[in-house]
Amino acid sequence: NAYRKAMHIQQDVLASPDTVREKQENIAAYLERFQAHPPGILSAAILPSFESVFVALGRSEAHHRAALVAIASLRMRLEQSTQPETILSLVPAYLPRSPKDPFNPGQNLQMKQVDKDLLIYSVGPNGTDDGGPTVETDQGGQTDDVGVRLPMTP
């Protein structure tokens, strides 16, 4: 019974339209109640790992949304021989709306040009803009931001 209740709470949080950060907050609040009144051994083994599930979900959503912006940017570059200054300049011709940052409630993804590359990214699980993903990030770098680096050279 306690296990089923815990799983229903997890399902409700996953199915909610909340941002990843809001889902993490909801789960954290539940885990606080859980520690005061542990529901059972199986739930105690499974529930703490769910927070990492939400981070992985958010990272996946951020990569997907950044990739959509990258594709729209490439389409604009091919059709107009120019690159976008902002994500909003892609709306509505190349994107139906500006993608929201799954880790930053109410905010759009970030986009900026660095050297000859276009960075499109989310602030990531820590909620802080660390300047975007870097090449070193894939090899264990320090930035928490999640997204894509699009070379803008022909």
Tab-separated table of N, CA, C and O in Angstrom, residues 35-135:
chain	number	residue	atom	x	y	z
A	35	GLN	N	10.928	10.971	4.797
A	35	GLN	CA	11.930	10.677	5.824
A	35	GLN	C	11.336	10.721	7.223
A	35	GLN	O	11.773	9.996	8.110
A	36	ALA	N	10.311	11.558	7.415
A	36	ALA	CA	9.658	11.627	8.722
A	36	ALA	C	8.805	10.387	8.986
A	36	ALA	O	8.693	9.933	10.122
A	37	HIS	N	8.215	9.835	7.915
A	37	HIS	CA	7.348	8.655	8.034
A	37	HIS	C	7.662	7.693	6.891
A	37	HIS	O	6.922	7.636	5.905
A	38	PRO	N	8.746	6.933	6.976
A	38	PRO	CA	9.124	6.033	5.881
A	38	PRO	C	8.014	5.036	5.548
A	38	PRO	O	7.466	4.405	6.446
A	39	PRO	N	7.663	4.901	4.270
A	39	PRO	CA	6.563	4.032	3.884
A	39	PRO	C	6.904	2.547	3.835
A	39	PRO	O	6.026	1.727	3.893
A	40	GLY	N	8.130	2.158	3.700
A	40	GLY	CA	8.473	0.747	3.628
A	40	GLY	C	9.833	0.548	2.995
A	40	GLY	O	10.407	1.459	2.403
A	41	ILE	N	10.341	-0.659	3.087
A	41	ILE	CA	11.700	-0.933	2.626
A	41	ILE	C	11.861	-0.790	1.112
A	41	ILE	O	12.857	-0.256	0.629
A	42	LEU	N	10.887	-1.224	0.320
A	42	LEU	CA	10.988	-1.118	-1.130
A	42	LEU	C	10.958	0.348	-1.567
A	42	LEU	O	11.780	0.782	-2.380
A	43	SER	N	10.036	1.108	-0.994
A	43	SER	CA	9.968	2.534	-1.300
A	43	SER	C	11.240	3.245	-0.854
A	43	SER	O	11.742	4.127	-1.542
A	44	ALA	N	11.769	2.873	0.291
A	44	ALA	CA	12.992	3.494	0.801
A	44	ALA	C	14.168	3.252	-0.140
A	44	ALA	O	15.058	4.091	-0.262
A	45	ALA	N	14.157	2.127	-0.833
A	45	ALA	CA	15.243	1.815	-1.762
A	45	ALA	C	15.082	2.547	-3.094
A	45	ALA	O	16.068	2.918	-3.727
A	46	ILE	N	13.850	2.782	-3.520
A	46	ILE	CA	13.600	3.344	-4.849
A	46	ILE	C	13.451	4.860	-4.863
A	46	ILE	O	13.988	5.522	-5.750
A	47	LEU	N	12.747	5.423	-3.912
A	47	LEU	CA	12.382	6.838	-3.974
A	47	LEU	C	13.552	7.810	-4.081
A	47	LEU	O	13.479	8.752	-4.877
A	48	PRO	N	14.627	7.646	-3.342
A	48	PRO	CA	15.706	8.639	-3.454
A	48	PRO	C	16.298	8.765	-4.863
A	48	PRO	O	16.826	9.816	-5.215
A	49	SER	N	16.196	7.742	-5.678
A	49	SER	CA	16.781	7.811	-7.020
A	49	SER	C	15.927	8.618	-7.992
A	49	SER	O	16.394	8.978	-9.073
A	50	PHE	N	14.698	8.946	-7.639
A	50	PHE	CA	13.823	9.644	-8.567
A	50	PHE	C	14.276	11.060	-8.874
A	50	PHE	O	14.002	11.581	-9.946
A	51	GLU	N	14.966	11.714	-7.949
A	51	GLU	CA	15.437	13.069	-8.230
A	51	GLU	C	16.374	13.074	-9.435
A	51	GLU	O	16.299	13.944	-10.292
A	52	SER	N	17.231	12.055	-9.532
A	52	SER	CA	18.140	11.990	-10.683
A	52	SER	C	17.376	11.725	-11.981
A	52	SER	O	17.806	12.139	-13.056
A	53	VAL	N	16.227	11.079	-11.885
A	53	VAL	CA	15.389	10.859	-13.065
A	53	VAL	C	14.905	12.198	-13.612
A	53	VAL	O	14.921	12.431	-14.820
A	54	PHE	N	14.511	13.117	-12.718
A	54	PHE	CA	14.030	14.419	-13.165
A	54	PHE	C	15.149	15.245	-13.787
A	54	PHE	O	14.926	15.963	-14.757
A	55	VAL	N	16.345	15.141	-13.247
A	55	VAL	CA	17.480	15.859	-13.836
A	55	VAL	C	17.760	15.309	-15.234
A	55	VAL	O	17.954	16.070	-16.185
A	56	ALA	N	17.756	13.984	-15.377
A	56	ALA	CA	17.988	13.375	-16.697
A	56	ALA	C	16.884	13.778	-17.672
A	56	ALA	O	17.166	14.083	-18.842
A	57	LEU	N	15.647	13.803	-17.220
A	57	LEU	CA	14.532	14.232	-18.058
A	57	LEU	C	14.733	15.676	-18.512
A	57	LEU	O	14.578	15.999	-19.693
A	58	GLY	N	15.091	16.545	-17.600
A	58	GLY	CA	15.308	17.947	-17.938
A	58	GLY	C	16.452	18.138	-18.912
A	58	GLY	O	16.361	18.943	-19.851
A	59	ARG	N	17.546	17.399	-18.706
A	59	ARG	CA	18.688	17.494	-19.621
A	59	ARG	C	18.285	17.035	-21.025
A	59	ARG	O	18.650	17.654	-22.019
A	60	SER	N	17.502	15.969	-21.095
A	60	SER	CA	17.033	15.469	-22.382
A	60	SER	C	16.130	16.496	-23.067
A	60	SER	O	16.272	16.765	-24.263
A	61	GLU	N	15.197	17.081	-22.320
A	61	GLU	CA	14.310	18.099	-22.880
A	61	GLU	C	15.117	19.307	-23.354
A	61	GLU	O	14.839	19.862	-24.420
A	62	ALA	N	16.112	19.724	-22.581
A	62	ALA	CA	16.932	20.880	-22.946
A	62	ALA	C	17.701	20.601	-24.241
A	62	ALA	O	17.754	21.457	-25.132
A	63	HIS	N	18.295	19.411	-24.356
A	63	HIS	CA	19.015	19.053	-25.584
A	63	HIS	C	18.066	19.045	-26.787
A	63	HIS	O	18.404	19.546	-27.865
A	64	HIS	N	16.897	18.474	-26.604
A	64	HIS	CA	15.916	18.406	-27.693
A	64	HIS	C	15.503	19.806	-28.144
A	64	HIS	O	15.484	20.104	-29.346
A	65	ARG	N	15.171	20.665	-27.193
A	65	ARG	CA	14.728	22.019	-27.534
A	65	ARG	C	15.861	22.822	-28.183
A	65	ARG	O	15.636	23.573	-29.130
A	66	ALA	N	17.075	22.658	-27.669
A	66	ALA	CA	18.224	23.358	-28.264
A	66	ALA	C	18.471	22.863	-29.686
A	66	ALA	O	18.805	23.653	-30.583
A	67	ALA	N	18.296	21.573	-29.916
A	67	ALA	CA	18.476	21.023	-31.267
A	67	ALA	C	17.435	21.592	-32.225
A	67	ALA	O	17.748	21.883	-33.388
A	68	LEU	N	16.197	21.782	-31.768
A	68	LEU	CA	15.168	22.389	-32.614
A	68	LEU	C	15.554	23.814	-33.010
A	68	LEU	O	15.377	24.220	-34.166
A	69	VAL	N	16.110	24.554	-32.069
A	69	VAL	CA	16.558	25.919	-32.359
A	69	VAL	C	17.737	25.882	-33.328
A	69	VAL	O	17.823	26.700	-34.249
A	70	ALA	N	18.650	24.933	-33.149
A	70	ALA	CA	19.797	24.803	-34.052
A	70	ALA	C	19.335	24.517	-35.483
A	70	ALA	O	19.840	25.121	-36.440
A	71	ILE	N	18.371	23.628	-35.631
A	71	ILE	CA	17.845	23.313	-36.963
A	71	ILE	C	17.177	24.543	-37.576
A	71	ILE	O	17.391	24.861	-38.747
A	72	ALA	N	16.406	25.256	-36.769
A	72	ALA	CA	15.758	26.477	-37.265
A	72	ALA	C	16.807	27.514	-37.671
A	72	ALA	O	16.655	28.202	-38.689
A	73	SER	N	17.879	27.611	-36.904
A	73	SER	CA	18.959	28.555	-37.223
A	73	SER	C	19.628	28.197	-38.548
A	73	SER	O	19.934	29.074	-39.362
A	74	LEU	N	19.854	26.911	-38.750
A	74	LEU	CA	20.449	26.464	-40.015
A	74	LEU	C	19.519	26.741	-41.198
A	74	LEU	O	19.971	27.162	-42.262
A	75	ARG	N	18.238	26.511	-41.006
A	75	ARG	CA	17.274	26.803	-42.075
A	75	ARG	C	17.300	28.281	-42.433
A	75	ARG	O	17.298	28.650	-43.611
A	76	MET	N	17.338	29.140	-41.410
A	76	MET	CA	17.387	30.573	-41.653
A	76	MET	C	18.670	30.947	-42.404
A	76	MET	O	18.639	31.742	-43.347
A	77	ARG	N	19.773	30.363	-41.988
A	77	ARG	CA	21.048	30.655	-42.641
A	77	ARG	C	21.036	30.220	-44.103
A	77	ARG	O	21.521	30.920	-44.978
A	78	LEU	N	20.459	29.062	-44.381
A	78	LEU	CA	20.378	28.574	-45.762
A	78	LEU	C	19.447	29.407	-46.629
A	78	LEU	O	19.735	29.676	-47.791
A	79	GLU	N	18.318	29.818	-46.065
A	79	GLU	CA	17.324	30.554	-46.846
A	79	GLU	C	17.632	32.040	-46.969
A	79	GLU	O	17.317	32.658	-47.988
A	80	GLN	N	18.236	32.639	-45.937
A	80	GLN	CA	18.416	34.086	-45.925
A	80	GLN	C	19.886	34.515	-45.899
A	80	GLN	O	20.168	35.710	-45.849
A	81	SER	N	20.793	33.574	-45.864
A	81	SER	CA	22.234	33.867	-45.792
A	81	SER	C	22.580	34.747	-44.591
A	81	SER	O	23.475	35.591	-44.656
A	82	THR	N	21.853	34.568	-43.525
A	82	THR	CA	22.117	35.296	-42.281
A	82	THR	C	21.822	34.371	-41.115
A	82	THR	O	21.127	33.372	-41.265
A	83	GLN	N	22.385	34.700	-39.977
A	83	GLN	CA	22.100	33.886	-38.797
A	83	GLN	C	21.259	34.689	-37.817
A	83	GLN	O	21.293	35.917	-37.838
A	84	PRO	N	20.502	34.022	-36.983
A	84	PRO	CA	19.616	34.737	-36.065
A	84	PRO	C	20.407	35.479	-34.986
A	84	PRO	O	21.436	35.004	-34.511
A	85	GLU	N	19.889	36.647	-34.630
A	85	GLU	CA	20.477	37.407	-33.523
A	85	GLU	C	19.960	36.880	-32.187
A	85	GLU	O	20.681	36.871	-31.207
A	86	THR	N	18.687	36.474	-32.187
A	86	THR	CA	18.049	35.939	-30.985
A	86	THR	C	17.151	34.776	-31.382
A	86	THR	O	16.827	34.604	-32.562
A	87	ILE	N	16.734	34.013	-30.412
A	87	ILE	CA	15.797	32.921	-30.685
A	87	ILE	C	14.467	33.492	-31.175
A	87	ILE	O	13.844	32.941	-32.079
A	88	LEU	N	14.058	34.626	-30.625
A	88	LEU	CA	12.789	35.235	-31.034
A	88	LEU	C	12.788	35.628	-32.505
A	88	LEU	O	11.723	35.685	-33.130
A	89	SER	N	13.961	35.887	-33.090
A	89	SER	CA	14.000	36.234	-34.514
A	89	SER	C	13.685	35.025	-35.403
A	89	SER	O	13.470	35.178	-36.597
A	90	LEU	N	13.618	33.840	-34.817
A	90	LEU	CA	13.258	32.626	-35.558
A	90	LEU	C	11.749	32.373	-35.541
A	90	LEU	O	11.248	31.526	-36.272
A	91	VAL	N	11.040	33.110	-34.685
A	91	VAL	CA	9.596	32.931	-34.510
A	91	VAL	C	8.873	33.972	-35.364
A	91	VAL	O	9.235	35.139	-35.343
A	92	PRO	N	7.851	33.649	-36.105
A	92	PRO	CA	7.216	32.367	-36.331
A	92	PRO	C	7.696	31.668	-37.610
A	92	PRO	O	7.223	30.579	-37.917
A	93	ALA	N	8.606	32.278	-38.354
A	93	ALA	CA	9.001	31.710	-39.649
A	93	ALA	C	9.651	30.334	-39.529
A	93	ALA	O	9.425	29.464	-40.370
A	94	TYR	N	10.444	30.122	-38.468
A	94	TYR	CA	11.188	28.866	-38.356
A	94	TYR	C	10.833	28.054	-37.107
A	94	TYR	O	11.110	26.868	-37.043
A	95	LEU	N	10.258	28.718	-36.124
A	95	LEU	CA	9.793	28.050	-34.898
A	95	LEU	C	8.403	28.575	-34.562
A	95	LEU	O	8.156	29.779	-34.701
A	96	PRO	N	7.501	27.724	-34.097
A	96	PRO	CA	6.157	28.225	-33.746
A	96	PRO	C	6.187	29.138	-32.523
A	96	PRO	O	5.377	30.039	-32.386
A	97	ARG	N	7.139	28.912	-31.615
A	97	ARG	CA	7.291	29.725	-30.404
A	97	ARG	C	8.707	29.520	-29.866
A	97	ARG	O	9.373	28.565	-30.221
A	98	SER	N	9.117	30.401	-29.012
A	98	SER	CA	10.450	30.291	-28.422
A	98	SER	C	10.442	29.187	-27.358
A	98	SER	O	9.604	29.206	-26.456
A	99	PRO	N	11.345	28.210	-27.465
A	99	PRO	CA	11.355	27.108	-26.498
A	99	PRO	C	11.717	27.574	-25.085
A	99	PRO	O	12.641	28.373	-24.896
A	100	LYS	N	10.986	27.084	-24.122
A	100	LYS	CA	11.220	27.410	-22.715
A	100	LYS	C	12.364	26.564	-22.159
A	100	LYS	O	12.608	25.446	-22.595
A	101	ASP	N	13.034	27.120	-21.178
A	101	ASP	CA	14.114	26.422	-20.495
A	101	ASP	C	13.507	25.493	-19.453
A	101	ASP	O	12.826	25.962	-18.532
A	102	PRO	N	13.722	24.180	-19.559
A	102	PRO	CA	13.104	23.264	-18.593
A	102	PRO	C	13.628	23.430	-17.168
A	102	PRO	O	12.991	22.989	-16.221
A	103	PHE	N	14.778	24.082	-16.999
A	103	PHE	CA	15.346	24.273	-15.665
A	103	PHE	C	15.146	25.679	-15.121
A	103	PHE	O	15.545	25.964	-13.999
A	104	ASN	N	14.544	26.563	-15.906
A	104	ASN	CA	14.396	27.948	-15.488
A	104	ASN	C	12.963	28.392	-15.771
A	104	ASN	O	12.669	28.893	-16.859
A	105	PRO	N	12.054	28.191	-14.813
A	105	PRO	CA	10.628	28.435	-15.033
A	105	PRO	C	10.333	29.809	-15.642
A	105	PRO	O	10.820	30.830	-15.176
A	106	GLY	N	9.557	29.780	-16.727
A	106	GLY	CA	9.110	31.004	-17.369
A	106	GLY	C	10.125	31.662	-18.296
A	106	GLY	O	9.821	32.663	-18.920
A	107	GLN	N	11.321	31.121	-18.394
A	107	GLN	CA	12.367	31.718	-19.221
A	107	GLN	C	12.606	30.892	-20.482
A	107	GLN	O	12.417	29.681	-20.477
A	108	ASN	N	13.044	31.558	-21.529
A	108	ASN	CA	13.381	30.882	-22.773
A	108	ASN	C	14.792	30.309	-22.690
A	108	ASN	O	15.572	30.690	-21.809
A	109	LEU	N	15.116	29.437	-23.621
A	109	LEU	CA	16.491	28.983	-23.753
A	109	LEU	C	17.382	30.194	-24.044
A	109	LEU	O	16.914	31.221	-24.529
A	110	GLN	N	18.657	30.045	-23.785
A	110	GLN	CA	19.636	31.098	-24.054
A	110	GLN	C	20.269	30.856	-25.425
A	110	GLN	O	20.408	29.715	-25.851
A	111	MET	N	20.690	31.935	-26.081
A	111	MET	CA	21.423	31.798	-27.331
A	111	MET	C	22.415	32.948	-27.416
A	111	MET	O	22.071	34.101	-27.135
A	112	LYS	N	23.648	32.614	-27.784
A	112	LYS	CA	24.647	33.657	-27.985
A	112	LYS	C	25.727	33.146	-28.919
A	112	LYS	O	25.908	31.933	-29.083
A	113	GLN	N	26.421	34.109	-29.527
A	113	GLN	CA	27.510	33.734	-30.418
A	113	GLN	C	28.822	33.828	-29.643
A	113	GLN	O	29.088	34.809	-28.956
A	114	VAL	N	29.618	32.768	-29.746
A	114	VAL	CA	30.938	32.724	-29.133
A	114	VAL	C	31.911	32.312	-30.222
A	114	VAL	O	31.780	31.236	-30.801
A	115	ASP	N	32.876	33.184	-30.476
A	115	ASP	CA	33.800	32.986	-31.594
A	115	ASP	C	32.962	32.844	-32.866
A	115	ASP	O	32.196	33.725	-33.183
A	116	LYS	N	33.084	31.740	-33.556
A	116	LYS	CA	32.288	31.536	-34.770
A	116	LYS	C	31.211	30.485	-34.563
A	116	LYS	O	30.688	29.921	-35.513
A	117	ASP	N	30.882	30.230	-33.306
A	117	ASP	CA	29.869	29.232	-32.971
A	117	ASP	C	28.652	29.901	-32.357
A	117	ASP	O	28.745	30.953	-31.730
A	118	LEU	N	27.510	29.257	-32.518
A	118	LEU	CA	26.278	29.691	-31.897
A	118	LEU	C	25.982	28.722	-30.762
A	118	LEU	O	25.911	27.505	-30.984
A	119	LEU	N	25.854	29.247	-29.549
A	119	LEU	CA	25.510	28.420	-28.393
A	119	LEU	C	24.021	28.561	-28.124
A	119	LEU	O	23.513	29.675	-28.024
A	120	ILE	N	23.350	27.442	-28.011
A	120	ILE	CA	21.927	27.406	-27.699
A	120	ILE	C	21.814	26.482	-26.496
A	120	ILE	O	22.193	25.312	-26.577
A	121	TYR	N	21.298	27.008	-25.362
A	121	TYR	CA	21.396	26.208	-24.149
A	121	TYR	C	20.389	26.582	-23.065
A	121	TYR	O	19.794	27.644	-23.079
A	122	SER	N	20.271	25.664	-22.129
A	122	SER	CA	19.503	25.818	-20.908
A	122	SER	C	20.494	26.119	-19.781
A	122	SER	O	21.663	25.727	-19.864
A	123	VAL	N	20.026	26.768	-18.735
A	123	VAL	CA	20.909	27.042	-17.600
A	123	VAL	C	21.265	25.771	-16.831
A	123	VAL	O	22.163	25.789	-16.004
A	124	GLY	N	20.577	24.691	-17.095
A	124	GLY	CA	20.916	23.406	-16.480
A	124	GLY	C	20.392	23.240	-15.066
A	124	GLY	O	19.744	24.127	-14.518
A	125	PRO	N	20.677	22.083	-14.476
A	125	PRO	CA	20.119	21.737	-13.170
A	125	PRO	C	20.439	22.722	-12.046
A	125	PRO	O	19.661	22.863	-11.114
A	126	ASN	N	21.577	23.426	-12.128
A	126	ASN	CA	21.882	24.352	-11.037
A	126	ASN	C	21.137	25.683	-11.163
A	126	ASN	O	21.185	26.514	-10.264
A	127	GLY	N	20.439	25.912	-12.289
A	127	GLY	CA	19.637	27.113	-12.460
A	127	GLY	C	20.432	28.380	-12.691
A	127	GLY	O	19.878	29.474	-12.695
A	128	THR	N	21.726	28.263	-12.919
A	128	THR	CA	22.604	29.418	-13.113
A	128	THR	C	23.179	29.403	-14.520
A	128	THR	O	23.635	28.364	-14.987
A	129	ASP	N	23.179	30.558	-15.173
A	129	ASP	CA	23.776	30.665	-16.500
A	129	ASP	C	25.291	30.676	-16.341
A	129	ASP	O	25.876	31.652	-15.872
A	130	ASP	N	25.918	29.574	-16.721
A	130	ASP	CA	27.369	29.431	-16.619
A	130	ASP	C	28.072	29.779	-17.928
A	130	ASP	O	29.237	29.451	-18.115
A	131	GLY	N	27.346	30.411	-18.846
A	131	GLY	CA	27.948	30.830	-20.108
A	131	GLY	C	27.734	29.865	-21.252
A	131	GLY	O	28.240	30.077	-22.341
A	132	GLY	N	27.007	28.800	-21.021
A	132	GLY	CA	26.717	27.848	-22.083
A	132	GLY	C	27.609	26.631	-22.054
A	132	GLY	O	28.629	26.607	-21.358
A	133	PRO	N	27.212	25.611	-22.792
A	133	PRO	CA	28.029	24.394	-22.840
A	133	PRO	C	29.334	24.678	-23.564
A	133	PRO	O	29.387	25.498	-24.480
A	134	THR	N	30.379	24.031	-23.139
A	134	THR	CA	31.677	24.203	-23.773
A	134	THR	C	32.120	22.889	-24.388
A	134	THR	O	31.567	21.833	-24.084
A	135	VAL	N	33.121	22.944	-25.213
A	135	VAL	CA	33.664	21.726	-25.801
A	135	VAL	C	34.153	20.812	-24.684
A	135	VAL	O	33.981	19.598	-24.724
